[in-house]
């Protein structure tokens, strides 16, 4: 079993970000849908701490490639993307609890099965991870089922 040591600032940052992301995702999911499309049930959050050598252009390009995964990630045998929504941006919090993380993203999936495929097998996602390996000093990922506490 792998054990992780979490510094108090990082733990507080994780709690604050998770609470904010849950609040953001629960409001839209509580509204009625007219198109009868199932709502996202799983939220995947990603924070990046880029290396000091990563230029502003490198970071911007990496973020654009990450957001493009919404259209590029397709389940085998399907012709349409399976990511429900994807958004993100550069940190602008005045709290000072970022612990070096500068960019955050929220990705929503219809199911844990879709998320698991994305994380473990999707060729577009795997290629993206390889493409940013030298630019990212650290990544932090938190996933949760919407409304499950």
XYZ file of C-alpha atoms in Angstrom:
149
model
C 0.000 0.000 0.000
C 1.344 3.421 -0.936
C 1.278 6.022 1.805
C 1.281 9.710 1.019
C 2.415 12.440 3.352
C 0.378 15.592 3.037
C 1.605 18.891 4.370
C -0.959 20.937 6.340
C -1.105 23.700 3.719
C -1.624 21.163 0.921
C -4.324 19.390 2.945
C -6.148 22.671 3.571
C -5.819 23.610 -0.091
C -7.265 20.253 -1.108
C -10.223 20.653 1.258
C -10.992 24.195 0.082
C -10.739 23.309 -3.610
C -12.848 20.171 -3.203
C -15.557 22.117 -1.347
C -15.622 24.825 -4.018
C -15.725 22.337 -6.862
C -18.539 20.405 -5.227
C -20.534 23.610 -4.804
C -19.927 24.572 -8.434
C -20.937 21.188 -9.815
C -23.974 20.596 -7.601
C -25.846 23.731 -8.632
C -26.034 22.902 -12.370
C -26.838 19.255 -11.604
C -29.829 20.248 -9.480
C -31.501 22.064 -12.366
C -33.960 20.255 -14.668
C -32.703 19.282 -18.098
C -34.892 19.808 -21.154
C -32.882 17.613 -23.506
C -33.152 14.406 -21.417
C -29.384 13.926 -21.562
C -28.094 12.230 -18.405
C -26.244 14.563 -16.080
C -22.616 14.069 -15.190
C -22.289 11.973 -12.080
C -18.537 11.981 -11.589
C -16.250 14.990 -11.275
C -12.501 14.696 -11.897
C -10.428 17.668 -10.725
C -6.819 18.276 -11.728
C -4.338 20.859 -10.441
C -0.964 21.475 -12.082
C 2.228 22.889 -10.624
C 4.405 23.665 -13.634
C 8.206 23.543 -13.501
C 10.219 26.746 -13.258
C 11.647 26.076 -16.734
C 8.184 25.924 -18.351
C 7.668 29.134 -20.305
C 4.366 30.996 -20.316
C 3.869 29.848 -23.914
C 4.522 26.206 -22.939
C 1.990 26.441 -20.105
C -0.648 28.084 -22.292
C -0.175 25.449 -25.015
C -0.352 22.608 -22.466
C -3.596 24.004 -21.034
C -5.101 24.351 -24.512
C -4.147 20.729 -25.317
C -5.697 19.583 -22.045
C -9.004 21.326 -22.785
C -8.975 19.892 -26.317
C -9.222 16.405 -24.789
C -12.965 17.004 -24.419
C -13.253 16.604 -28.192
C -10.355 14.183 -28.721
C -11.284 11.507 -26.161
C -13.604 8.959 -27.756
C -14.620 5.544 -26.418
C -13.700 2.571 -28.624
C -16.501 1.842 -31.069
C -18.131 5.253 -30.605
C -17.933 8.300 -32.813
C -18.675 10.970 -30.240
C -16.679 12.298 -27.293
C -17.581 10.932 -23.852
C -16.381 13.759 -21.602
C -19.483 15.667 -20.467
C -17.722 18.948 -19.746
C -14.249 20.308 -19.201
C -13.174 23.721 -18.005
C -10.243 25.275 -16.235
C -7.904 28.186 -15.904
C -5.082 29.899 -14.080
C -5.309 30.356 -10.330
C -6.358 33.794 -9.140
C -7.128 33.102 -5.481
C -6.065 35.787 -2.994
C -5.884 33.243 -0.141
C -2.277 32.178 -0.695
C -3.029 28.477 -0.121
C -2.094 27.260 -3.599
C 1.149 25.542 -2.518
C 2.625 26.272 -5.956
C -0.313 24.939 -7.985
C -1.079 27.471 -10.686
C -3.745 25.912 -12.925
C -6.901 23.958 -12.158
C -9.352 21.961 -14.263
C -12.731 20.306 -13.733
C -13.662 17.357 -15.950
C -17.074 15.694 -15.722
C -18.013 12.173 -16.777
C -21.286 10.258 -16.973
C -19.812 7.321 -15.061
C -16.838 5.931 -13.183
C -16.391 3.535 -16.110
C -15.873 6.474 -18.495
C -13.471 8.133 -16.039
C -11.534 4.891 -15.596
C -11.140 4.518 -19.354
C -9.966 8.130 -19.582
C -7.430 7.730 -16.774
C -6.087 4.291 -17.694
C -6.554 3.686 -21.418
C -7.618 6.622 -23.567
C -4.871 7.127 -26.187
C -5.476 10.885 -26.443
C -5.162 11.315 -22.671
C -2.080 9.079 -22.505
C -0.416 11.121 -25.273
C -1.287 14.348 -23.456
C 0.282 13.108 -20.205
C 3.465 12.183 -22.064
C 3.540 15.574 -23.796
C 3.514 17.541 -20.529
C 5.705 15.265 -18.399
C 8.709 17.591 -18.640
C 6.597 20.698 -17.937
C 4.759 19.580 -14.806
C 6.502 19.450 -11.454
C 3.461 18.043 -9.680
C -0.175 17.212 -10.348
C -2.959 16.797 -7.808
C -6.114 14.874 -8.717
C -9.337 14.571 -6.726
C -12.365 12.704 -8.052
C -15.800 12.517 -6.479
C -19.322 11.339 -7.179
C -21.561 14.395 -7.224
C -23.659 14.552 -4.075
C -21.919 11.665 -2.277
C -20.387 12.810 1.016
